[in-house]
XYZ file of C-alpha atoms in Angstrom:
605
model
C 56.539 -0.725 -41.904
C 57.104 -2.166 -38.589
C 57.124 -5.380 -39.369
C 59.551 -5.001 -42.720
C 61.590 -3.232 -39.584
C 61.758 -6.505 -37.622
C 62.578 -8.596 -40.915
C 65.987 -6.393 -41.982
C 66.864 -5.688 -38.146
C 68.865 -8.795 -37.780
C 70.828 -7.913 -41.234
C 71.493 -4.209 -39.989
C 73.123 -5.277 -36.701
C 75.369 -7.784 -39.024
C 76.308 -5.358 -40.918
C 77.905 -2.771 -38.659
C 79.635 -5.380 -36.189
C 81.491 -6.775 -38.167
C 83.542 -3.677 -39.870
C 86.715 -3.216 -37.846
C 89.154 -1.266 -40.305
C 90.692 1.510 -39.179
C 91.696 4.597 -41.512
C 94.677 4.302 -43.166
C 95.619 8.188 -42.553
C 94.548 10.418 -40.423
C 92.851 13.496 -42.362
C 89.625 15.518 -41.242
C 85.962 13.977 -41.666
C 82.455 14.960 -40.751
C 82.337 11.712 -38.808
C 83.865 9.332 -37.307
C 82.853 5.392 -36.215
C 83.920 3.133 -33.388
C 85.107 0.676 -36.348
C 84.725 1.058 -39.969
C 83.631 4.201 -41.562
C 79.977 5.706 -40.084
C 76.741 4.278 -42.395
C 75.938 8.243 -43.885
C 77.945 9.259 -46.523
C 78.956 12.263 -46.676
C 76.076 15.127 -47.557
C 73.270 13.228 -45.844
C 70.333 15.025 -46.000
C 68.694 13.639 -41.995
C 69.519 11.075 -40.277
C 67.429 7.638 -41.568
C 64.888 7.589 -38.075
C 63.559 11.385 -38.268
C 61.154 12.699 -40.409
C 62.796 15.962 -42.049
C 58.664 16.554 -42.780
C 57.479 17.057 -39.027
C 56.098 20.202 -38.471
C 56.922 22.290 -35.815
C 55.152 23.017 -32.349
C 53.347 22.188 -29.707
C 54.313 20.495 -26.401
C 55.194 17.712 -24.652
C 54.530 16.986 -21.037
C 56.543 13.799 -19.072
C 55.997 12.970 -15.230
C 59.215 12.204 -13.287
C 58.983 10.272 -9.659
C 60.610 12.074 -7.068
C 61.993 15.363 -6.733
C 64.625 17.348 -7.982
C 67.338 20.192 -6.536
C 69.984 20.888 -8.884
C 70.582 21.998 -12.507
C 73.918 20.959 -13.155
C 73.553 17.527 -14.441
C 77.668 17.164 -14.609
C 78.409 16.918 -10.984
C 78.240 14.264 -8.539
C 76.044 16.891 -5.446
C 72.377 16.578 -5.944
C 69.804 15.620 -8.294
C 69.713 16.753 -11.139
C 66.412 18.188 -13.352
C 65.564 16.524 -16.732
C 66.188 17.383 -19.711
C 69.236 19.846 -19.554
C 72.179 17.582 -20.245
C 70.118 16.903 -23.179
C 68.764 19.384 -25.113
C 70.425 22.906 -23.157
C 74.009 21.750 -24.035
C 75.546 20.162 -26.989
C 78.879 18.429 -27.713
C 81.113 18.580 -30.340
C 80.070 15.036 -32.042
C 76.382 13.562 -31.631
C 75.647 10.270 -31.489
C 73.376 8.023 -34.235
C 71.559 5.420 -32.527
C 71.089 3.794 -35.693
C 74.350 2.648 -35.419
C 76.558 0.977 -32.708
C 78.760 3.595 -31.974
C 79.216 6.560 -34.723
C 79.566 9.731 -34.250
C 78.593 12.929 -36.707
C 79.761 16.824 -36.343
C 77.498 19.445 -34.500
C 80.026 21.542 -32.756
C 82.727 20.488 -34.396
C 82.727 20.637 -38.480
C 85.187 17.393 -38.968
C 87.354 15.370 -36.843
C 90.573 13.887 -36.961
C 92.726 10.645 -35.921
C 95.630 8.334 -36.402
C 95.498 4.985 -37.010
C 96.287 3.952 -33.895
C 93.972 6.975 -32.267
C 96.702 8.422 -30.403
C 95.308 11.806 -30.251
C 92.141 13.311 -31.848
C 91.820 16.594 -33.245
C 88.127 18.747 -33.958
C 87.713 21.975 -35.915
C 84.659 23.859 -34.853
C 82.030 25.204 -36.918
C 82.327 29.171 -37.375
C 78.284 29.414 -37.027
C 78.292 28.121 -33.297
C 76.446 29.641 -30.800
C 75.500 29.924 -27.746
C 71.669 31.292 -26.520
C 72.726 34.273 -25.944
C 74.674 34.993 -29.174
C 78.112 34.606 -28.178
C 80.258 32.157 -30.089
C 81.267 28.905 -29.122
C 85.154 28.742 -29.204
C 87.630 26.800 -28.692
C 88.501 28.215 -24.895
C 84.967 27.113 -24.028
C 85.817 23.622 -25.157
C 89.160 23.115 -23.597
C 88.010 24.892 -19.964
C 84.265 22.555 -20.225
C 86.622 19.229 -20.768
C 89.383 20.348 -17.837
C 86.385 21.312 -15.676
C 84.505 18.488 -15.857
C 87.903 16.028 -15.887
C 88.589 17.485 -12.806
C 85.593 18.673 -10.797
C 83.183 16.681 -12.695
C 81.058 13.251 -11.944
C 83.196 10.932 -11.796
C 81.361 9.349 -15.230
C 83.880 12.124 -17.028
C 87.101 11.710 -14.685
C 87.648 8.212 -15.644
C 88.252 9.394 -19.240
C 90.180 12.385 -18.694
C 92.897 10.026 -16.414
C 93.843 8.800 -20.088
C 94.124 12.357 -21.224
C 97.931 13.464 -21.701
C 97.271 17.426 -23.110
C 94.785 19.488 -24.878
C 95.641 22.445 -26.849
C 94.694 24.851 -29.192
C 95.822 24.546 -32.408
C 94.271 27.149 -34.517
C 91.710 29.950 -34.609
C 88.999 27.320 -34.280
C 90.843 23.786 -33.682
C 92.265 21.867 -30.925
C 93.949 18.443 -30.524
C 93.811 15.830 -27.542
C 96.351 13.505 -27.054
C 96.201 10.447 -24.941
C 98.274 8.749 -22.373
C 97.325 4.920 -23.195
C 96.222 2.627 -25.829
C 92.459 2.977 -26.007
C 90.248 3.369 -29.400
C 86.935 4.544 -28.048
C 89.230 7.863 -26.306
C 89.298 9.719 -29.574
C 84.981 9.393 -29.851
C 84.513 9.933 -25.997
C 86.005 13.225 -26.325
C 83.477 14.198 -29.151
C 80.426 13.595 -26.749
C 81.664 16.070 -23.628
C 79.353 19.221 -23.095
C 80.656 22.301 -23.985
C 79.219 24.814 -21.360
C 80.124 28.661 -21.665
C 83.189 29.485 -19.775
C 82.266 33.246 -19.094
C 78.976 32.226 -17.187
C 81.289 29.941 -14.670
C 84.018 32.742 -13.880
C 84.033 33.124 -10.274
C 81.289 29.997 -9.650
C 82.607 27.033 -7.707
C 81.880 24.662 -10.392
C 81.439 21.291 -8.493
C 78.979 23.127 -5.569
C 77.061 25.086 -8.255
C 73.666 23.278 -8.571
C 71.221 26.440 -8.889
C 73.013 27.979 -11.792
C 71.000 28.037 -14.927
C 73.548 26.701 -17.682
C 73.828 28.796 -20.641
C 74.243 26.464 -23.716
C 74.360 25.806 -27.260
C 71.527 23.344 -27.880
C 67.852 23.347 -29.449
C 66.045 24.479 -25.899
C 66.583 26.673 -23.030
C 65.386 26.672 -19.507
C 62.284 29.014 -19.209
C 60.333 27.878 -16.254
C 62.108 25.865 -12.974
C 60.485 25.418 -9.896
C 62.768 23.141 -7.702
C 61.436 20.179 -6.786
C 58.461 20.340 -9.361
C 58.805 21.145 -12.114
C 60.988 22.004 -15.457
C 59.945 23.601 -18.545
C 62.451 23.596 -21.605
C 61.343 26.168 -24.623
C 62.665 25.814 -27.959
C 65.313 28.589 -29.482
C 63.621 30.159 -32.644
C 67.361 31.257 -33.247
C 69.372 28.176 -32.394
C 72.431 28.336 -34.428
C 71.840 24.244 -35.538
C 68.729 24.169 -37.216
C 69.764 23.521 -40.491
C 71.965 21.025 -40.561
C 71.081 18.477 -41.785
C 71.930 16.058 -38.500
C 69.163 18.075 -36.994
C 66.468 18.045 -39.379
C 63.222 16.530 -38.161
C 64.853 16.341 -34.573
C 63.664 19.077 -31.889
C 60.361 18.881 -32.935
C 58.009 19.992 -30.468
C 57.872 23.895 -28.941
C 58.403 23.206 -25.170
C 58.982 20.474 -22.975
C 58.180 19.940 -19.483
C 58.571 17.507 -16.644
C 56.648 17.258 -13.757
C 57.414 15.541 -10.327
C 55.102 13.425 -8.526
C 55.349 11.628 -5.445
C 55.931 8.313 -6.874
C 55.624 5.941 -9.920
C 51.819 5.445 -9.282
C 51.109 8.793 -8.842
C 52.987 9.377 -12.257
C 50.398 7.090 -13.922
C 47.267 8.400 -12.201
C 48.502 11.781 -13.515
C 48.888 10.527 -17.147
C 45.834 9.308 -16.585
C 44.244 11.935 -15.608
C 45.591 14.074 -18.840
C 48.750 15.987 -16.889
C 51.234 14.292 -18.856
C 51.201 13.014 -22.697
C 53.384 10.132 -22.262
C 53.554 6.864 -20.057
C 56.657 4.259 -20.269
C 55.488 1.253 -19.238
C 57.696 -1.496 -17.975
C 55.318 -3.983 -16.642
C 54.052 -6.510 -19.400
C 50.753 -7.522 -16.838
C 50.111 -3.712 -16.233
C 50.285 -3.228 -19.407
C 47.960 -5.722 -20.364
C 45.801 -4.930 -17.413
C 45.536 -1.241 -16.877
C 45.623 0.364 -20.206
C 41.673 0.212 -20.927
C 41.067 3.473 -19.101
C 38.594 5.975 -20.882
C 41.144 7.604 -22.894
C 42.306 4.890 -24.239
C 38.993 3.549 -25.231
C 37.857 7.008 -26.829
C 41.473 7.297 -28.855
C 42.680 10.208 -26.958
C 45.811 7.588 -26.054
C 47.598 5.510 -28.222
C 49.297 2.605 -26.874
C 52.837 1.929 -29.110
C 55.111 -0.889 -28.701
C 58.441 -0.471 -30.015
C 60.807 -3.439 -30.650
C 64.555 -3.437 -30.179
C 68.103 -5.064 -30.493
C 69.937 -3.732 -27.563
C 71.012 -5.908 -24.983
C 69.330 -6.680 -21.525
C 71.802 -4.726 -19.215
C 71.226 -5.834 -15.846
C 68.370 -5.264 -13.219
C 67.620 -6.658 -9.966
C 69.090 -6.530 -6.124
C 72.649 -5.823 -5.962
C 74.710 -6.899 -3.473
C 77.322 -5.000 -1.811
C 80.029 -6.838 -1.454
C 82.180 -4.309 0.822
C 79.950 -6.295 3.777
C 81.338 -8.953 4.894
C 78.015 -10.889 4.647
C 78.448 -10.579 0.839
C 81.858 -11.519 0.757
C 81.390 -15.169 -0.111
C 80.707 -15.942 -3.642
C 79.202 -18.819 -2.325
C 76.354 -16.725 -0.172
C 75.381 -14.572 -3.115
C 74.929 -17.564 -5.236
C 72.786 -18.720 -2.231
C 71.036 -15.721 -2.411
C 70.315 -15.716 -5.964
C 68.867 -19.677 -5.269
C 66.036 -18.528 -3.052
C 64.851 -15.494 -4.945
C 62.081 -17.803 -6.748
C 61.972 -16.409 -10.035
C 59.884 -18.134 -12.052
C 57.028 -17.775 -9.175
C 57.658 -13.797 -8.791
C 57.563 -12.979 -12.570
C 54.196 -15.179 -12.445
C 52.777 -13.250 -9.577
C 53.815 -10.056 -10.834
C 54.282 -9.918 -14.425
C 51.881 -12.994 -15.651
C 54.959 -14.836 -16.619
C 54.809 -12.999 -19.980
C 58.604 -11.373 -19.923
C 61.966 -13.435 -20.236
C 64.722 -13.112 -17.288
C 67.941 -11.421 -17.595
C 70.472 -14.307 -18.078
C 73.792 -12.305 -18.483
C 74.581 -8.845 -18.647
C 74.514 -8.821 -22.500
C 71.489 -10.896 -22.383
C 69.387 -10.389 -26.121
C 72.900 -9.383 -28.578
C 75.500 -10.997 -29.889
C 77.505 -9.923 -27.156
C 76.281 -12.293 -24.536
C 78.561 -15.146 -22.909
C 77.436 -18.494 -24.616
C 76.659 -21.325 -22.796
C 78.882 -24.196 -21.632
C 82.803 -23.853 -21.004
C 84.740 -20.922 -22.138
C 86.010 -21.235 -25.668
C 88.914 -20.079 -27.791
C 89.604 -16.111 -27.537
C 87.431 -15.931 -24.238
C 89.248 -18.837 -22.684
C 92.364 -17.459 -23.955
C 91.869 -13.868 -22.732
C 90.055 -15.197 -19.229
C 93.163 -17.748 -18.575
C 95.781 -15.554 -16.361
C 93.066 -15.175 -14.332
C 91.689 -18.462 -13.625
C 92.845 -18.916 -10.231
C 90.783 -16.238 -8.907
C 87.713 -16.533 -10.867
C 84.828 -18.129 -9.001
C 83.319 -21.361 -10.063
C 81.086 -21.081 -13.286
C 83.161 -18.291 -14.895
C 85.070 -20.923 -17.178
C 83.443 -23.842 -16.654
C 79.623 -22.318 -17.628
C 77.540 -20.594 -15.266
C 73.207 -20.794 -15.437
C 70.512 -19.018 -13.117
C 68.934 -21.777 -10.868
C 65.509 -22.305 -12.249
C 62.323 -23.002 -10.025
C 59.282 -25.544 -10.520
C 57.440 -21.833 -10.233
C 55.931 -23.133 -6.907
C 55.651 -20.862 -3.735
C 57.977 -22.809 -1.529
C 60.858 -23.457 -4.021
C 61.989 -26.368 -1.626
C 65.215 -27.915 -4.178
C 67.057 -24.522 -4.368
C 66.071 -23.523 -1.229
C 67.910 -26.707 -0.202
C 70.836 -25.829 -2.392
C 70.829 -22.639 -1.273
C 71.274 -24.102 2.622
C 74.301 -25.878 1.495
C 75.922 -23.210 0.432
C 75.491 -20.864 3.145
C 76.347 -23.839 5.704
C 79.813 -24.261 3.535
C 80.059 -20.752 3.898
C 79.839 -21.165 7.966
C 76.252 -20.312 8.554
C 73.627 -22.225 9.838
C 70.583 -22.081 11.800
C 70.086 -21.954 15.209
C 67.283 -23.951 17.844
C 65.630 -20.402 17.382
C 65.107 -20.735 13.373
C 67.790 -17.494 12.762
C 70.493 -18.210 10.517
C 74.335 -17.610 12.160
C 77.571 -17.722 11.853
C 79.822 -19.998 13.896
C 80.431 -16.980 16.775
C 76.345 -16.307 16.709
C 76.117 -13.216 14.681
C 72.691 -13.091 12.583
C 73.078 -13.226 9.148
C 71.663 -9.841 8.629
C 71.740 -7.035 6.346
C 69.066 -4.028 4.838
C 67.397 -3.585 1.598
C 67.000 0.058 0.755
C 64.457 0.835 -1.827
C 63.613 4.014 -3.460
C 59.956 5.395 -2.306
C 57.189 4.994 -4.269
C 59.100 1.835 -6.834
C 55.300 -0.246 -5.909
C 57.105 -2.959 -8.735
C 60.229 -3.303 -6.916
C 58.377 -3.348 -3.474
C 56.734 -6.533 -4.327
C 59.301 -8.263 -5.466
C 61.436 -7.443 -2.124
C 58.021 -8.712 -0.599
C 58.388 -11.895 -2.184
C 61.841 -12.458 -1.546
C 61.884 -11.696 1.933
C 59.377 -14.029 2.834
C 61.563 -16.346 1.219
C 64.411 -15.682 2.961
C 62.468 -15.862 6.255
C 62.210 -19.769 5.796
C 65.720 -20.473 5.835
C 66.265 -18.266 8.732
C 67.154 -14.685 7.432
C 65.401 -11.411 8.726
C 66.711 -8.681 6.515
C 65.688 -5.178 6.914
C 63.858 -3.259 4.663
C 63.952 0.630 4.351
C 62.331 2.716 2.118
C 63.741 6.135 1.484
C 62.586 9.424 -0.776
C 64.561 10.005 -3.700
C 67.219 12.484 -2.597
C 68.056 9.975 0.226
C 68.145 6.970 -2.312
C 70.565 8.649 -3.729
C 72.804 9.658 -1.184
C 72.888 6.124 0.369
C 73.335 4.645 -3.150
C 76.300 6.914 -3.903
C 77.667 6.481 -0.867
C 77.505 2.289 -0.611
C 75.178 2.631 2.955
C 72.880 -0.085 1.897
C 73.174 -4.470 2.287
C 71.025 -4.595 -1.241
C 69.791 -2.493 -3.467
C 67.306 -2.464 -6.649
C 70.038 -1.884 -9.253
C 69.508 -1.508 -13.382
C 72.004 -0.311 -15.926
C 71.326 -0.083 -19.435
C 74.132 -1.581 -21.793
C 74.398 -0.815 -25.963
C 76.222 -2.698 -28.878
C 79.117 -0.248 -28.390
C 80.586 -1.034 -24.385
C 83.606 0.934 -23.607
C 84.921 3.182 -21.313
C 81.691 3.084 -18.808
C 82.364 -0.190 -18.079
C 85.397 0.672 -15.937
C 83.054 3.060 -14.206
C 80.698 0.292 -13.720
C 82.316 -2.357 -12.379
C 86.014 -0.909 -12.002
C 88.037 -1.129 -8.806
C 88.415 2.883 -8.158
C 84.175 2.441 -7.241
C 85.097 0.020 -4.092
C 85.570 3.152 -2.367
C 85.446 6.060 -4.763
C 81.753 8.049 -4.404
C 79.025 7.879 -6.880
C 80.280 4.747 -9.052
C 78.030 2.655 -10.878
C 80.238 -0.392 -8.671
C 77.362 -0.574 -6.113
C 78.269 -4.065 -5.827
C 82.006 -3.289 -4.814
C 83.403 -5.553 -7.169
C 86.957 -5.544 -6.845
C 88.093 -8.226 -10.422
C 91.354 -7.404 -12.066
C 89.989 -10.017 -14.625
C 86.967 -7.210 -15.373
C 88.787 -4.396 -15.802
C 91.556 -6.479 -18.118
C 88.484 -7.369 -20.395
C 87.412 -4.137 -20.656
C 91.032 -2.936 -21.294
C 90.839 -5.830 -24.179
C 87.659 -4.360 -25.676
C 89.244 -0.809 -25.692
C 92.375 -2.016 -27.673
C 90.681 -4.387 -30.102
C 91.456 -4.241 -33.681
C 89.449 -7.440 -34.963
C 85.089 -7.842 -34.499
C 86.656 -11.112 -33.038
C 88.824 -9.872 -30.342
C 85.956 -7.063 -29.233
C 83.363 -10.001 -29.141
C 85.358 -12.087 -27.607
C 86.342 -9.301 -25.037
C 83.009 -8.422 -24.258
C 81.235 -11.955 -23.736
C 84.519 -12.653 -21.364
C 83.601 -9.681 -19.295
C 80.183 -11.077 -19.389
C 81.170 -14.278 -17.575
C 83.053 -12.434 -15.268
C 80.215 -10.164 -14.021
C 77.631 -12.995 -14.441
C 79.649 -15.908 -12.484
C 80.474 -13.064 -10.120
C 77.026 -13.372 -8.892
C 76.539 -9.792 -7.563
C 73.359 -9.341 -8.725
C 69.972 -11.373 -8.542
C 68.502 -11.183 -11.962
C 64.733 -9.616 -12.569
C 63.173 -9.937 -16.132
C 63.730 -7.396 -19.506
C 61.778 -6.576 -21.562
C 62.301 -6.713 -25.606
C 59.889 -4.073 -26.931
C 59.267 -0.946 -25.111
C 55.602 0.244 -24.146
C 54.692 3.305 -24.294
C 50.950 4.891 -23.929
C 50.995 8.189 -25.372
C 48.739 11.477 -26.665
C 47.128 10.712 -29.984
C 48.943 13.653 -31.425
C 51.953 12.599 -30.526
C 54.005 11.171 -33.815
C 57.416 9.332 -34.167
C 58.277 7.985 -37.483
C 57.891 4.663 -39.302
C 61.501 4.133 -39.817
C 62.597 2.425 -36.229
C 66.389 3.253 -35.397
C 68.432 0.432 -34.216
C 68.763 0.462 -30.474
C 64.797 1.288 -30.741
C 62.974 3.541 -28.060
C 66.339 4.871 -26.748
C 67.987 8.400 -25.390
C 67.669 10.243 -29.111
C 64.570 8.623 -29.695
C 61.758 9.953 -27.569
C 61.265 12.902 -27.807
C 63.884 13.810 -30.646
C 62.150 12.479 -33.763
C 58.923 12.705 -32.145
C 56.611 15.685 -33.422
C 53.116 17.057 -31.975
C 50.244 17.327 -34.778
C 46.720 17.713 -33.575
C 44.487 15.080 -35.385
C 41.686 16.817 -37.223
């Protein structure tokens, strides 16, 4: 089965790009698809990855790094447990991540749209409840997407900027209309949480992190101790069961994370049998360190599950709001003397392929060589500010995979000394009024991987004169300084889908240069990236949203704010024999919705 998965993979992802068509009229459907119509027809019986067969029960047990203080995953203040923005709350629309980007009715019973998708309109189911029996309604909707537009994460204010009104518009509907052209508005709105409006009366909303949230999903919280650990229990009278978007999902009786120290600890304790599940996202470790006794004895199962997403991006950001990072020309120096091809040999036994572009691994990717017809087109207005490579082709410097790296540490030299550094009778790297080139590294406690690549690369740096700093921090403070820009670089990763949208202003907008808790920890500040992504939101054609995206690619990848680690295209994951997911792989793979959705606990006999 896995293998016939592999063979038709290629064919499913053709399928659904492609289909652009828009409805002709707006009138009320269970569904509703970024482009085209959505894959399920209408009276599906389960969605094609779960197993409407799984049996019920049992329990599954994850291990988090870290700690936790907060249980309101939809604010910017704290950290926020596991689990609860998942399975406690639920949102009009869920998501199929068998498909790029299509949407089917929980909440909400059908949903409607014009052509253009001016405005989008949701009727909600009559069944709908909350845990404790009271109905969802339309006031919870309307005050849960104000609330969180206003004195949410910022992830939800972008969005409702492009919000003109919403209003009731029946006993159990309501309508949104928008301020701006922008297709992927009238889906966005289908995935907010609805959260219970009487349980927030007199709460300060954005300060309220020890407030148990009352939802509408498959669990509720039944054990918390902050800092340690979270248990979720499955509702025997959740209000969704039966339909039949839900069937085989929500398989297993209770969930719980635990938090350890840090990412070894994690593994010792999996280990050691106090978790059932293990992500792995070292190729060498996993090559090397899975042949414990329970693995041996078939008490662990070790699954590899392919995908088709693409790469996102992971490695050392650079922020450029310090002037030391400024210079397009020092971060492309910077990215020269990180010696990849030695570091994924030390560390990873060469076996995983580096992140080229941002889209790395899809269709979406920039191609090689000079920009091309609709990219070239769209990426023209701009070209006088774009740095070299964005036009004219841009590659990662590749190493002989020796230690010293001498030729780009050369290049690298040149670059900085164009840039007005060079190095001193004392071997320190300065600028032309003396200042060290200097700048700290802030890493997140207990990341061993991460560690020894910033072990690598310093030393590296050392030989052409730079001394950077490098802190380690717990959790809660890696967060606060990442959220807050207070670092030189940082280990960065963001996952990217087949569907890119809206985030991608959040990403790599202009707002995060000095708006709080962006994903721009780079600073980028590129009118050309947020006019792509404005082109991707208004697309009509596959060709203009392909040709959108790979720009934006070039743009983010010539930008050269990030130094590139490796991805990897399967994911790895060691697991508790009676843990089960189904033969039928969805598209984007082992993804949010995947584990532990479809998964289901059945004790081998």
């Amino acid at each position: 089965m896995r293998s016939e998965f592999l063979r038709g993979l290629g064919a499913v992802v053709l399928a659904f790009l492609p289909v652009f068509a828009g409805p002709a009229a707006a009138e009320p459907a269970p569904a509703i698809a970024m482009y085209g119509a959505p894959a399920l027809p209408a009276g599906f019986t389960h969605l094609p990855y779960a197993n409407p067969d799984a049996p019920k029960g049992g329990r599954i047990r994850f291990g988090e790094s870290g700690s936790f203080d907060s249980l309101n995953p939809w604010i910017l203040k704290g950290r926020p447990a596991q689990g609860i923005a998942t399975f406690v709350t639920e949102s009009l629309m869920d998501r199929s991540i068998d498909e790029p980007f299509t949407l089917y009715g929980l909440l909400a019973e059908s949903v409607e749209t014009d052509a253009a998708r001016s405005w989008v309109a949701f009727t909600l189911r009559p069944e709908a409840r909350f845990s404790d029996g009271r109905p969802v309604t339309v006031e919870d909707v309307i005050w849960s997407y104000q609330t969180l537009g206003r004195e949410g994460h910022p992830r939800y204010q972008n969005a409702w900027r492009k919000v003109k009104s919403i209003e009731q518009t029946g006993p159990r509907s309501l309508r949104i209309t928008f301020t701006e052209p922008d297709r992927e508005l009238a889906l966005l709105m289908g995935m907010r949480p609805v959260l219970e409006k009487a349980q927030w009366e007199g709460k300060a909303f954005a300060e309220a992190t020890q407030v148990a949230p009352v939802g509408s999903g498959p669990y509720i919280i039944d054990r918390v101790e902050t800092g340690r650990f979270i248990t979720l229990r499955r509702n025997p009278d959740w209000w969704g069961k039966d339909l039949a978007l839900n069937r085989g999902r929500f398989n297993v009786d209770e969930m719980r994370w635990d938090y350890f120290g840090d990412g070894g600890v994690v593994f010792e304790a999996f280990k050691g049998g106090e978790t059932d599940t293990f992500r792995e996202t070292n190729a060498a470790k996993w090559a090397r360190d899975y042949d414990f006794p329970a693995v041996r004895d078939g008490r662990v199962v070790l699954s590899e599950i392919p995908h088709r997403r693409p790469s996102g991006i992971s490695g050392l950001v650079m922020n450029t709001r310090l002037p030391v990072f400024a210079d397009w020309r020092v971060r492309e120096a910077m990215i020269d003397v990180f010696n990849f091809e030695f570091i994924n040999a030390t560390l990873n036994g060469g076996r995983e392929p580096r992140i080229t572009s941002y889209f790395a691994n899809s269709d979406l990717a920039m191609r090689p060589g000079p920009a091309e017809g609709k990219v070239a087109a769209l990426l023209a207005p701009f070209a006088a500010s774009l740095p070299p490579g964005t036009l004219e082709g841009y590659a990662l410097p590749v190493s002989d995979g020796r230690e010293l790296n001498r030729k780009n540490s050369r290049k690298a030299m040149k670059l900085l000394e164009e840039a007005g550094w060079s190095v001193g009778a004392d071997g320190v790297l300065r600028d032309a009024a003396g200042t060290p080139f200097r700048f700290e590294i802030v890493l997140k406690q207990g990341a061993a991987e991460t560690q020894s690549i910033v072990d690598i690369y310093v030393e590296a740096l050392r030989r052409i004169g730079i001394f950077p700093k490098v802190t380690t921090v717990d959790d809660a403070q890696y967060q606060a300084r990442t959220n807050s820009y207070d670092f030189g670089m940082a280990w960065y990763s963001r996952a990217l889908s087949l569907s890119p949208g809206n985030e991608q202003m959040l990403y790599w907008g202009a707002r995060g240069v000095s708006e709080p808790g962006s994903r721009n920890w780079m600073g980028m500040n590129a009118p050309a990236a947020e006019a792509m992504v404005r082109a991707m939101l208004e697309a009509r054609t596959p060709e203009d949203f392909t040709a959108a995206v790979r720009a934006l690619d070039r743009v983010l990848t010539a930008g050269r704010y990030v130094i590139p680690g490796w991805y990897a295209p399967i994911s790895r994951i060691a697991h508790d024999r009676n843990l089960h997911f189904p033969e039928r792989l969805p598209l984007y793979g082992d993804w949010p919705g995947f584990q532990p959705e479809v998964w289901w606990y059945e004790a081998e006999q």
